[in-house]
């Protein structure tokens, strides 16, 4: 069995799900390889592997920035993770969004918004609902502007200033 979160996939022989090709020999290596089969629990919950791709990408990216292995991230690291998903905002606005999301989900927030923390499951929820928190695009400082602008836009603006047409 192979576990992916709470779902368990059982392995079956490669040829069990279909009849072997008449051109394949009995010693064909691909016929001897195990094959993953979608478990009934996944079918019952209507969970597909393409749904799990998002979770796997999010988990890998989250883990990359969870250097102290506490399974939580603070706003500066959350901002870096969001940048991997092409969401560019300043650290200060990330802290505001994290706190708004926590309060919207009935969780308390610290007085200093930069000290807020998200677990992986809360981070996934935030990532899925992120568009609800993008209405405010204030960039009060140069650093805030720089952090909340995609790199391609920043390079384009700098190029236009340095090499006007």
CSV table of N, CA and C in Angstrom, one decimal:
chain,number,residue,atom,x,y,z
A,1,UNK,N,0.8,-1.2,0.0
A,1,UNK,CA,0.0,0.0,0.0
A,1,UNK,C,0.9,1.2,0.0
A,2,UNK,N,0.4,2.3,-0.7
A,2,UNK,CA,1.1,3.6,-0.7
A,2,UNK,C,0.1,4.6,-0.1
A,3,UNK,N,0.6,5.4,0.8
A,3,UNK,CA,-0.3,6.4,1.5
A,3,UNK,C,0.0,7.8,0.9
A,4,UNK,N,-1.1,8.5,0.6
A,4,UNK,CA,-1.0,9.9,0.2
A,4,UNK,C,-2.0,10.6,1.1
A,5,UNK,N,-1.5,11.3,2.1
A,5,UNK,CA,-2.4,11.9,3.1
A,5,UNK,C,-3.2,10.8,3.8
A,6,UNK,N,-4.5,10.9,3.9
A,6,UNK,CA,-5.3,9.9,4.5
A,6,UNK,C,-5.8,8.8,3.6
A,7,UNK,N,-5.5,9.0,2.3
A,7,UNK,CA,-5.9,8.0,1.3
A,7,UNK,C,-4.8,7.0,1.2
A,8,UNK,N,-5.2,5.7,1.0
A,8,UNK,CA,-4.3,4.6,0.8
A,8,UNK,C,-4.5,4.0,-0.6
A,9,UNK,N,-3.5,3.8,-1.4
A,9,UNK,CA,-3.6,3.2,-2.7
A,9,UNK,C,-2.9,1.8,-2.6
A,10,UNK,N,-3.7,0.8,-3.1
A,10,UNK,CA,-3.1,-0.5,-3.0
A,10,UNK,C,-2.5,-0.8,-4.4
A,11,UNK,N,-1.5,-1.6,-4.4
A,11,UNK,CA,-0.8,-2.0,-5.6
A,11,UNK,C,-1.3,-3.3,-6.1
A,12,UNK,N,-1.4,-3.4,-7.4
A,12,UNK,CA,-1.9,-4.6,-8.0
A,12,UNK,C,-0.9,-4.9,-9.1
A,13,UNK,N,-0.8,-6.2,-9.5
A,13,UNK,CA,0.1,-6.5,-10.7
A,13,UNK,C,-0.3,-5.7,-11.9
A,14,UNK,N,0.7,-5.4,-12.7
A,14,UNK,CA,0.5,-4.5,-13.8
A,14,UNK,C,-0.6,-5.1,-14.8
A,15,UNK,N,-0.6,-6.4,-15.0
A,15,UNK,CA,-1.5,-7.0,-16.0
A,15,UNK,C,-2.9,-7.3,-15.4
A,16,UNK,N,-3.1,-7.0,-14.2
A,16,UNK,CA,-4.4,-7.4,-13.6
A,16,UNK,C,-5.6,-6.6,-14.1
A,17,UNK,N,-5.3,-5.3,-14.5
A,17,UNK,CA,-6.4,-4.5,-14.9
A,17,UNK,C,-6.7,-4.6,-16.4
A,18,UNK,N,-5.9,-5.2,-17.2
A,18,UNK,CA,-6.1,-5.3,-18.6
A,18,UNK,C,-5.5,-6.6,-19.1
A,19,UNK,N,-6.0,-7.0,-20.2
A,19,UNK,CA,-5.4,-8.3,-20.8
A,19,UNK,C,-4.1,-7.9,-21.4
A,20,UNK,N,-3.1,-8.8,-21.3
A,20,UNK,CA,-1.8,-8.5,-21.9
A,20,UNK,C,-1.8,-8.5,-23.4
A,21,UNK,N,-0.9,-7.7,-23.9
A,21,UNK,CA,-0.8,-7.6,-25.4
A,21,UNK,C,-0.4,-9.0,-26.0
A,22,UNK,N,-0.9,-9.4,-27.1
A,22,UNK,CA,-0.5,-10.7,-27.7
A,22,UNK,C,0.9,-10.6,-28.2
A,23,UNK,N,1.5,-9.4,-28.3
A,23,UNK,CA,2.9,-9.2,-28.8
A,23,UNK,C,3.9,-9.2,-27.6
A,24,UNK,N,3.4,-9.0,-26.4
A,24,UNK,CA,4.3,-9.0,-25.3
A,24,UNK,C,4.6,-10.4,-24.8
A,25,UNK,N,5.9,-10.6,-24.4
A,25,UNK,CA,6.3,-11.9,-23.9
A,25,UNK,C,5.9,-12.0,-22.5
A,26,UNK,N,5.8,-13.2,-22.0
A,26,UNK,CA,5.5,-13.4,-20.6
A,26,UNK,C,6.5,-12.8,-19.6
A,27,UNK,N,7.7,-12.6,-20.1
A,27,UNK,CA,8.8,-12.1,-19.3
A,27,UNK,C,9.0,-10.6,-19.5
A,28,UNK,N,8.0,-9.9,-20.1
A,28,UNK,CA,8.1,-8.5,-20.4
A,28,UNK,C,8.1,-7.8,-19.0
A,29,UNK,N,9.2,-7.0,-18.8
A,29,UNK,CA,9.4,-6.3,-17.5
A,29,UNK,C,8.3,-5.4,-17.1
A,30,UNK,N,7.6,-4.8,-18.1
A,30,UNK,CA,6.5,-3.9,-17.7
A,30,UNK,C,5.3,-4.6,-17.2
A,31,UNK,N,5.1,-5.9,-17.5
A,31,UNK,CA,4.0,-6.7,-17.0
A,31,UNK,C,4.3,-7.1,-15.5
A,32,UNK,N,5.5,-7.1,-15.1
A,32,UNK,CA,5.9,-7.5,-13.8
A,32,UNK,C,5.9,-6.4,-12.8
A,33,UNK,N,5.8,-5.1,-13.3
A,33,UNK,CA,5.9,-4.0,-12.4
A,33,UNK,C,4.5,-3.8,-11.7
A,34,UNK,N,4.6,-3.4,-10.4
A,34,UNK,CA,3.3,-3.1,-9.7
A,34,UNK,C,2.6,-1.8,-10.2
A,35,UNK,N,1.3,-1.8,-10.1
A,35,UNK,CA,0.6,-0.7,-10.6
A,35,UNK,C,-0.3,-0.1,-9.5
A,36,UNK,N,-0.5,1.2,-9.3
A,36,UNK,CA,-1.3,1.8,-8.3
A,36,UNK,C,-2.7,1.8,-8.8
A,37,UNK,N,-3.7,1.5,-7.9
A,37,UNK,CA,-5.1,1.5,-8.2
A,37,UNK,C,-5.8,2.5,-7.3
A,38,UNK,N,-6.7,3.2,-7.8
A,38,UNK,CA,-7.4,4.2,-7.0
A,38,UNK,C,-8.3,3.5,-6.0
A,39,UNK,N,-8.1,3.9,-4.7
A,39,UNK,CA,-8.9,3.2,-3.7
A,39,UNK,C,-10.4,3.6,-3.7
A,40,UNK,N,-11.2,2.7,-3.1
A,40,UNK,CA,-12.7,3.0,-3.1
A,40,UNK,C,-12.9,4.3,-2.2
A,41,UNK,N,-12.1,4.5,-1.2
A,41,UNK,CA,-12.3,5.8,-0.4
A,41,UNK,C,-12.1,7.0,-1.2
A,42,UNK,N,-11.2,7.0,-2.1
A,42,UNK,CA,-11.0,8.2,-3.0
A,42,UNK,C,-12.1,8.3,-4.0
A,43,UNK,N,-12.7,7.2,-4.5
A,43,UNK,CA,-13.8,7.3,-5.4
A,43,UNK,C,-15.0,7.8,-4.6
A,44,UNK,N,-15.2,7.3,-3.4
A,44,UNK,CA,-16.4,7.8,-2.6
A,44,UNK,C,-16.3,9.3,-2.3
A,45,UNK,N,-15.1,9.8,-2.1
A,45,UNK,CA,-14.9,11.2,-1.7
A,45,UNK,C,-14.8,12.1,-3.0
A,46,UNK,N,-14.8,11.4,-4.2
A,46,UNK,CA,-14.6,12.1,-5.5
A,46,UNK,C,-13.2,12.8,-5.5
A,47,UNK,N,-12.2,12.2,-5.0
A,47,UNK,CA,-10.8,12.7,-5.0
A,47,UNK,C,-10.1,12.1,-6.2
A,48,UNK,N,-9.6,13.0,-7.0
A,48,UNK,CA,-8.8,12.6,-8.2
A,48,UNK,C,-7.3,12.9,-8.0
A,49,UNK,N,-6.5,12.3,-8.7
A,49,UNK,CA,-5.0,12.5,-8.6
A,49,UNK,C,-4.7,14.0,-9.0
A,50,UNK,N,-5.4,14.5,-9.9
A,50,UNK,CA,-5.1,15.9,-10.3
A,50,UNK,C,-5.4,16.9,-9.1
A,51,UNK,N,-6.3,16.5,-8.2
A,51,UNK,CA,-6.6,17.3,-7.0
A,51,UNK,C,-5.4,17.2,-6.0
A,52,UNK,N,-4.7,16.0,-6.0
A,52,UNK,CA,-3.6,15.8,-5.1
A,52,UNK,C,-2.3,16.5,-5.6
A,53,UNK,N,-2.3,16.8,-6.9
A,53,UNK,CA,-1.1,17.5,-7.5
A,53,UNK,C,-0.9,18.9,-6.8
A,54,UNK,N,-2.0,19.6,-6.6
A,54,UNK,CA,-1.9,20.9,-6.0
A,54,UNK,C,-1.4,20.8,-4.6
A,55,UNK,N,-1.9,19.8,-3.8
A,55,UNK,CA,-1.5,19.6,-2.4
A,55,UNK,C,0.0,19.2,-2.4
A,56,UNK,N,0.4,18.4,-3.3
A,56,UNK,CA,1.8,18.0,-3.3
A,56,UNK,C,2.7,19.2,-3.6
A,57,UNK,N,2.4,20.0,-4.6
A,57,UNK,CA,3.2,21.2,-4.9
A,57,UNK,C,3.2,22.1,-3.7
A,58,UNK,N,2.0,22.4,-3.1
A,58,UNK,CA,1.9,23.3,-1.9
A,58,UNK,C,2.8,22.7,-0.8
A,59,UNK,N,2.7,21.4,-0.5
A,59,UNK,CA,3.4,20.8,0.6
A,59,UNK,C,4.9,20.9,0.4
A,60,UNK,N,5.4,20.6,-0.8
A,60,UNK,CA,6.8,20.7,-1.1
A,60,UNK,C,7.3,22.2,-1.0
A,61,UNK,N,6.5,23.1,-1.5
A,61,UNK,CA,6.9,24.5,-1.4
A,61,UNK,C,6.9,25.0,0.1
A,62,UNK,N,5.9,24.6,0.8
A,62,UNK,CA,5.8,25.0,2.2
A,62,UNK,C,7.0,24.4,3.0
A,63,UNK,N,7.3,23.2,2.8
A,63,UNK,CA,8.4,22.5,3.5
A,63,UNK,C,9.7,23.1,3.2
A,64,UNK,N,9.9,23.6,1.9
A,64,UNK,CA,11.1,24.3,1.5
A,64,UNK,C,11.4,25.5,2.4
A,65,UNK,N,10.4,26.2,2.8
A,65,UNK,CA,10.6,27.4,3.6
A,65,UNK,C,10.4,27.2,5.1
A,66,UNK,N,10.0,26.0,5.5
A,66,UNK,CA,9.8,25.6,6.9
A,66,UNK,C,11.2,25.1,7.4
A,67,UNK,N,12.2,25.9,7.5
A,67,UNK,CA,13.5,25.5,7.8
A,67,UNK,C,13.7,25.0,9.3
A,68,UNK,N,12.9,25.5,10.2
A,68,UNK,CA,13.0,25.0,11.6
A,68,UNK,C,12.1,23.8,11.9
A,69,UNK,N,11.4,23.3,10.9
A,69,UNK,CA,10.5,22.1,10.9
A,69,UNK,C,9.5,22.2,12.0
A,70,UNK,N,8.9,23.4,12.2
A,70,UNK,CA,7.8,23.5,13.2
A,70,UNK,C,6.4,23.3,12.5
A,71,UNK,N,6.4,23.1,11.2
A,71,UNK,CA,5.2,23.0,10.4
A,71,UNK,C,4.3,24.2,10.4
A,72,UNK,N,4.9,25.4,10.7
A,72,UNK,CA,4.2,26.6,10.6
A,72,UNK,C,5.1,27.6,9.9
A,73,UNK,N,4.5,28.6,9.3
A,73,UNK,CA,5.3,29.7,8.7
A,73,UNK,C,4.8,31.1,9.1
A,74,UNK,N,5.7,32.0,9.2
A,74,UNK,CA,5.3,33.4,9.5
A,74,UNK,C,5.2,34.2,8.2
A,75,UNK,N,4.6,35.4,8.3
A,75,UNK,CA,4.4,36.2,7.1
A,75,UNK,C,5.6,36.4,6.1
A,76,UNK,N,6.8,36.6,6.6
A,76,UNK,CA,7.9,36.8,5.6
A,76,UNK,C,8.1,35.5,4.8
A,77,UNK,N,8.0,34.4,5.4
A,77,UNK,CA,8.2,33.1,4.7
A,77,UNK,C,7.0,32.8,3.8
A,78,UNK,N,5.8,33.2,4.3
A,78,UNK,CA,4.6,33.0,3.5
A,78,UNK,C,4.6,33.8,2.3
A,79,UNK,N,5.2,35.0,2.4
A,79,UNK,CA,5.3,35.9,1.2
A,79,UNK,C,6.2,35.2,0.1
A,80,UNK,N,7.3,34.6,0.6
A,80,UNK,CA,8.2,33.9,-0.3
A,80,UNK,C,7.5,32.6,-1.0
A,81,UNK,N,6.7,31.9,-0.2
A,81,UNK,CA,5.9,30.8,-0.7
A,81,UNK,C,4.9,31.3,-1.8
A,82,UNK,N,4.2,32.4,-1.4
A,82,UNK,CA,3.2,32.9,-2.4
A,82,UNK,C,3.9,33.3,-3.7
A,83,UNK,N,5.1,33.8,-3.6
A,83,UNK,CA,5.8,34.2,-4.8
A,83,UNK,C,6.0,33.0,-5.7
A,84,UNK,N,6.2,31.8,-5.2
A,84,UNK,CA,6.3,30.6,-6.0
A,84,UNK,C,5.0,30.3,-6.7
A,85,UNK,N,3.9,30.8,-6.2
A,85,UNK,CA,2.6,30.6,-6.9
A,85,UNK,C,2.2,31.9,-7.7
A,86,UNK,N,3.2,32.7,-8.0
A,86,UNK,CA,3.0,34.0,-8.7
A,86,UNK,C,2.1,34.9,-8.1
A,87,UNK,N,2.1,35.0,-6.8
A,87,UNK,CA,1.3,36.0,-6.0
A,87,UNK,C,2.4,36.9,-5.3
A,88,UNK,N,2.4,38.1,-5.7
A,88,UNK,CA,3.4,39.1,-5.2
A,88,UNK,C,2.8,40.2,-4.4
A,89,UNK,N,3.1,40.2,-3.1
A,89,UNK,CA,2.6,41.2,-2.2
A,89,UNK,C,3.7,41.5,-1.2
A,90,UNK,N,3.6,42.6,-0.5
A,90,UNK,CA,4.7,43.0,0.4
A,90,UNK,C,4.5,42.1,1.7
A,91,UNK,N,5.6,42.1,2.5
A,91,UNK,CA,5.6,41.4,3.8
A,91,UNK,C,4.5,41.9,4.7
A,92,UNK,N,4.4,43.3,4.7
A,92,UNK,CA,3.4,43.9,5.6
A,92,UNK,C,1.9,43.5,5.2
A,93,UNK,N,1.7,43.5,3.9
A,93,UNK,CA,0.3,43.1,3.4
A,93,UNK,C,0.1,41.6,3.6
A,94,UNK,N,1.2,40.8,3.5
A,94,UNK,CA,1.0,39.4,3.7
A,94,UNK,C,0.6,39.1,5.2
A,95,UNK,N,1.2,39.9,6.1
A,95,UNK,CA,0.9,39.7,7.5
A,95,UNK,C,-0.6,40.1,7.8
A,96,UNK,N,-1.0,41.2,7.1
A,96,UNK,CA,-2.4,41.6,7.2
A,96,UNK,C,-3.4,40.5,6.7
A,97,UNK,N,-3.0,40.0,5.6
A,97,UNK,CA,-3.9,39.0,4.9
A,97,UNK,C,-3.9,37.7,5.8
A,98,UNK,N,-2.8,37.3,6.3
A,98,UNK,CA,-2.7,36.1,7.2
A,98,UNK,C,-3.6,36.3,8.4
A,99,UNK,N,-3.5,37.5,9.1
A,99,UNK,CA,-4.3,37.8,10.2
A,99,UNK,C,-5.8,37.9,9.9
A,100,UNK,N,-6.2,38.5,8.8
A,100,UNK,CA,-7.6,38.5,8.3
A,100,UNK,C,-8.1,37.1,8.1
A,101,UNK,N,-7.3,36.3,7.5
A,101,UNK,CA,-7.7,34.9,7.2
A,101,UNK,C,-7.9,34.1,8.5
A,102,UNK,N,-6.9,34.3,9.4
A,102,UNK,CA,-7.1,33.6,10.7
A,102,UNK,C,-8.3,34.0,11.5
A,103,UNK,N,-8.6,35.3,11.5
A,103,UNK,CA,-9.8,35.8,12.2
A,103,UNK,C,-11.1,35.4,11.5
A,104,UNK,N,-11.0,35.3,10.2
A,104,UNK,CA,-12.2,34.9,9.4
A,104,UNK,C,-12.5,33.4,9.7
A,105,UNK,N,-11.5,32.7,10.2
A,105,UNK,CA,-11.6,31.2,10.5
A,105,UNK,C,-11.7,31.0,12.0
A,106,UNK,N,-12.0,32.0,12.8
A,106,UNK,CA,-12.2,31.9,14.2
A,106,UNK,C,-10.9,31.7,15.0
A,107,UNK,N,-9.8,32.0,14.5
A,107,UNK,CA,-8.5,31.9,15.2
A,107,UNK,C,-8.1,33.2,15.7
A,108,UNK,N,-7.5,33.3,16.9
A,108,UNK,CA,-6.9,34.5,17.4
A,108,UNK,C,-5.7,34.9,16.7
A,109,UNK,N,-5.4,36.2,16.7
A,109,UNK,CA,-4.2,36.7,16.1
A,109,UNK,C,-3.4,37.5,17.1
A,110,UNK,N,-2.0,37.6,16.9
A,110,UNK,CA,-1.2,38.3,17.9
A,110,UNK,C,-1.3,39.8,17.6
A,111,UNK,N,-1.0,40.7,18.6
A,111,UNK,CA,-1.0,42.1,18.3
A,111,UNK,C,-0.1,42.6,17.2
A,112,UNK,N,1.1,41.9,17.2
A,112,UNK,CA,2.1,42.2,16.1
A,112,UNK,C,1.7,41.2,14.9
A,113,UNK,N,1.2,41.8,13.8
A,113,UNK,CA,0.8,40.9,12.7
A,113,UNK,C,1.9,40.1,12.1
A,114,UNK,N,3.1,40.6,12.2
A,114,UNK,CA,4.3,39.8,11.7
A,114,UNK,C,4.6,38.6,12.5
A,115,UNK,N,4.0,38.4,13.7
A,115,UNK,CA,4.2,37.2,14.5
A,115,UNK,C,3.2,36.1,14.2
A,116,UNK,N,2.2,36.4,13.4
A,116,UNK,CA,1.2,35.4,13.1
A,116,UNK,C,1.8,34.2,12.4
A,117,UNK,N,1.2,33.0,12.6
A,117,UNK,CA,1.7,31.8,12.0
A,117,UNK,C,0.6,31.0,11.4
A,118,UNK,N,0.9,30.4,10.3
A,118,UNK,CA,-0.1,29.5,9.6
A,118,UNK,C,0.5,28.1,9.5
A,119,UNK,N,-0.4,27.1,9.8
A,119,UNK,CA,0.0,25.7,9.6
A,119,UNK,C,-0.2,25.4,8.1
A,120,UNK,N,0.3,24.2,7.7
A,120,UNK,CA,0.1,23.9,6.3
A,120,UNK,C,-1.3,23.8,5.9
A,121,UNK,N,-2.2,23.2,6.7
A,121,UNK,CA,-3.6,23.1,6.3
A,121,UNK,C,-4.2,24.5,6.2
A,122,UNK,N,-3.9,25.4,7.1
A,122,UNK,CA,-4.4,26.8,7.0
A,122,UNK,C,-3.8,27.5,5.8
A,123,UNK,N,-2.6,27.3,5.5
A,123,UNK,CA,-1.9,27.9,4.3
A,123,UNK,C,-2.7,27.4,3.1
A,124,UNK,N,-3.0,26.1,3.0
A,124,UNK,CA,-3.7,25.7,1.8
A,124,UNK,C,-5.1,26.4,1.6
A,125,UNK,N,-5.8,26.5,2.8
A,125,UNK,CA,-7.0,27.2,2.7
A,125,UNK,C,-6.9,28.7,2.3
A,126,UNK,N,-5.8,29.3,2.8
A,126,UNK,CA,-5.5,30.7,2.4
A,126,UNK,C,-5.2,30.8,0.9
A,127,UNK,N,-4.4,29.8,0.4
A,127,UNK,CA,-4.1,29.8,-1.0
A,127,UNK,C,-5.3,29.7,-1.9
A,128,UNK,N,-6.2,28.8,-1.5
A,128,UNK,CA,-7.5,28.6,-2.3
A,128,UNK,C,-8.4,29.8,-2.2
A,129,UNK,N,-8.4,30.6,-1.1
A,129,UNK,CA,-9.3,31.7,-0.9
A,129,UNK,C,-8.6,33.1,-1.1
A,130,UNK,N,-7.4,33.0,-1.7
A,130,UNK,CA,-6.5,34.2,-1.7
A,130,UNK,C,-7.1,35.4,-2.4
A,131,UNK,N,-7.9,35.1,-3.5
A,131,UNK,CA,-8.4,36.2,-4.3
A,131,UNK,C,-9.4,37.1,-3.5
A,132,UNK,N,-10.0,36.6,-2.4
A,132,UNK,CA,-10.9,37.4,-1.6
A,132,UNK,C,-10.1,38.5,-0.8
A,133,UNK,N,-8.8,38.4,-0.7
A,133,UNK,CA,-8.0,39.3,0.1
A,133,UNK,C,-7.2,40.2,-0.7
A,134,UNK,N,-7.4,40.3,-2.0
A,134,UNK,CA,-6.5,41.1,-2.9
A,134,UNK,C,-7.1,42.4,-3.3
A,135,UNK,N,-8.1,42.9,-2.6
A,135,UNK,CA,-8.7,44.2,-3.0
A,135,UNK,C,-7.8,45.4,-2.7
A,136,UNK,N,-7.1,45.3,-1.6
A,136,UNK,CA,-6.2,46.4,-1.2
A,136,UNK,C,-4.9,46.3,-1.9
A,137,UNK,N,-4.5,47.2,-2.7
A,137,UNK,CA,-3.2,47.1,-3.4
A,137,UNK,C,-2.3,48.2,-3.0
A,138,UNK,N,-2.5,48.8,-1.8
A,138,UNK,CA,-1.7,49.9,-1.3
A,138,UNK,C,-0.2,49.5,-1.2
A,139,UNK,N,0.7,50.3,-1.7
A,139,UNK,CA,2.1,50.0,-1.6
A,139,UNK,C,2.7,51.3,-1.0
A,140,UNK,N,2.8,51.3,0.3
A,140,UNK,CA,3.2,52.6,1.0
A,140,UNK,C,4.7,52.9,0.9
A,141,UNK,N,5.5,51.9,0.7
A,141,UNK,CA,7.0,52.2,0.6
A,141,UNK,C,7.5,51.6,-0.6
A,142,UNK,N,8.8,52.0,-0.9
A,142,UNK,CA,9.5,51.4,-2.1
A,142,UNK,C,9.7,49.9,-1.9
A,143,UNK,N,10.0,49.5,-0.7
A,143,UNK,CA,10.2,48.1,-0.4
A,143,UNK,C,8.8,47.3,-0.6
A,144,UNK,N,7.7,47.9,-0.2
A,144,UNK,CA,6.4,47.3,-0.4
A,144,UNK,C,6.1,47.2,-1.9
A,145,UNK,N,6.4,48.2,-2.6
A,145,UNK,CA,6.2,48.2,-4.1
A,145,UNK,C,7.0,47.1,-4.7
A,146,UNK,N,8.3,47.1,-4.3
A,146,UNK,CA,9.2,46.1,-4.9
A,146,UNK,C,8.7,44.7,-4.6
A,147,UNK,N,8.3,44.4,-3.4
A,147,UNK,CA,7.9,43.0,-3.0
A,147,UNK,C,6.6,42.6,-3.6
A,148,UNK,N,5.7,43.6,-3.9
A,148,UNK,CA,4.4,43.3,-4.5
A,148,UNK,C,4.3,43.4,-6.0
A,149,UNK,N,5.5,43.5,-6.6
A,149,UNK,CA,5.5,43.6,-8.1
A,149,UNK,C,6.2,42.4,-8.7
A,150,UNK,N,5.6,41.8,-9.7
A,150,UNK,CA,6.2,40.6,-10.3
A,150,UNK,C,7.6,41.0,-10.8
A,151,UNK,N,8.6,40.1,-10.8
A,151,UNK,CA,9.9,40.4,-11.3
A,151,UNK,C,9.9,40.9,-12.7
A,152,UNK,N,9.1,40.3,-13.5
A,152,UNK,CA,9.1,40.7,-15.0
A,152,UNK,C,8.7,42.2,-15.1
A,153,UNK,N,7.7,42.7,-14.3
A,153,UNK,CA,7.3,44.1,-14.4
A,153,UNK,C,8.4,45.0,-13.9
A,154,UNK,N,9.1,44.6,-12.8
A,154,UNK,CA,10.2,45.4,-12.2
A,154,UNK,C,11.3,45.5,-13.3
A,155,UNK,N,11.7,44.4,-13.9
A,155,UNK,CA,12.7,44.5,-15.0
A,155,UNK,C,12.3,45.3,-16.1
A,156,UNK,N,11.0,45.2,-16.5
A,156,UNK,CA,10.5,46.0,-17.6
A,156,UNK,C,10.6,47.5,-17.3
A,157,UNK,N,10.2,47.9,-16.1
A,157,UNK,CA,10.2,49.3,-15.7
A,157,UNK,C,11.7,49.9,-15.7
A,158,UNK,N,12.6,49.1,-15.1
A,158,UNK,CA,14.0,49.5,-15.0
A,158,UNK,C,14.5,49.6,-16.4
A,159,UNK,N,14.2,48.7,-17.3
A,159,UNK,CA,14.7,48.7,-18.7
A,159,UNK,C,14.2,49.9,-19.4
A,160,UNK,N,12.9,50.3,-19.2
A,160,UNK,CA,12.4,51.5,-19.9
A,160,UNK,C,13.0,52.8,-19.4
A,161,UNK,N,13.4,52.8,-18.1
A,161,UNK,CA,14.1,54.0,-17.6
A,161,UNK,C,15.5,54.1,-18.1
A,162,UNK,N,16.2,52.9,-18.1
A,162,UNK,CA,17.6,52.9,-18.6
A,162,UNK,C,17.8,53.0,-20.1
A,163,UNK,N,16.9,52.4,-20.8
A,163,UNK,CA,17.0,52.4,-22.3
A,163,UNK,C,15.7,52.9,-22.9
A,164,UNK,N,15.3,54.2,-22.8
A,164,UNK,CA,14.1,54.7,-23.4
A,164,UNK,C,14.1,54.6,-24.9
A,165,UNK,N,13.0,54.4,-25.5
A,165,UNK,CA,13.0,54.2,-27.0
A,165,UNK,C,12.8,55.6,-27.7
